[in-house]
């Protein structure tokens, strides 16, 4: 059964980019979440920033859980 939990496509986090300190944007594509820096125009794996996870990212990833397994 599919769970129709409305999962946002992106979320603004407070996690600073490791290159330029711009707050990263959490994005999802299909089943994967990435962190995007609008300044560097680069996407980073969420795993790279797991240690810096904030509430916005946590909630974002929680919404994705229904897509996993
Ligand atoms: Zn950056």
PDB file of C-alpha atoms in Angstrom, residues 12-26 35-45 48-49 52 54:
ATOM      1  CA  UNK A  12      15.585  25.357   3.573  1.00  0.00           C
ATOM      2  CA  UNK A  13      18.046  24.238   6.223  1.00  0.00           C
ATOM      3  CA  UNK A  14      20.392  26.192   8.442  1.00  0.00           C
ATOM      4  CA  UNK A  15      23.310  23.911   7.611  1.00  0.00           C
ATOM      5  CA  UNK A  16      26.181  25.951   6.195  1.00  0.00           C
ATOM      6  CA  UNK A  17      27.908  24.850   3.013  1.00  0.00           C
ATOM      7  CA  UNK A  18      31.401  23.554   3.747  1.00  0.00           C
ATOM      8  CA  UNK A  19      32.769  25.667   0.886  1.00  0.00           C
ATOM      9  CA  UNK A  20      31.032  29.038   1.235  1.00  0.00           C
ATOM     10  CA  UNK A  21      28.849  28.811   4.380  1.00  0.00           C
ATOM     11  CA  UNK A  22      25.649  29.527   2.472  1.00  0.00           C
ATOM     12  CA  UNK A  23      22.715  27.717   4.106  1.00  0.00           C
ATOM     13  CA  UNK A  24      22.043  24.574   2.117  1.00  0.00           C
ATOM     14  CA  UNK A  25      18.745  23.592   0.599  1.00  0.00           C
ATOM     15  CA  UNK A  26      17.536  20.033   1.098  1.00  0.00           C
ATOM     16  CA  UNK A  35      21.814  19.129  -0.077  1.00  0.00           C
ATOM     17  CA  UNK A  36      22.113  21.874  -2.640  1.00  0.00           C
ATOM     18  CA  UNK A  37      24.172  25.021  -2.343  1.00  0.00           C
ATOM     19  CA  UNK A  38      22.636  27.828  -4.422  1.00  0.00           C
ATOM     20  CA  UNK A  39      25.887  29.746  -4.257  1.00  0.00           C
ATOM     21  CA  UNK A  40      28.250  26.963  -5.398  1.00  0.00           C
ATOM     22  CA  UNK A  41      25.490  25.466  -7.553  1.00  0.00           C
ATOM     23  CA  UNK A  42      26.568  22.082  -6.270  1.00  0.00           C
ATOM     24  CA  UNK A  43      24.679  19.239  -4.647  1.00  0.00           C
ATOM     25  CA  UNK A  44      26.174  17.282  -1.795  1.00  0.00           C
ATOM     26  CA  UNK A  45      25.212  13.891  -0.390  1.00  0.00           C
ATOM     27  CA  UNK A  48      28.344  14.394   4.236  1.00  0.00           C
ATOM     28  CA  UNK A  49      26.324  16.670   6.485  1.00  0.00           C
ATOM     29  CA  UNK A  52      25.392  18.930  11.121  1.00  0.00           C
ATOM     30  CA  UNK A  54      19.282  20.525  11.871  1.00  0.00           C
TER      31      UNK A  54
END
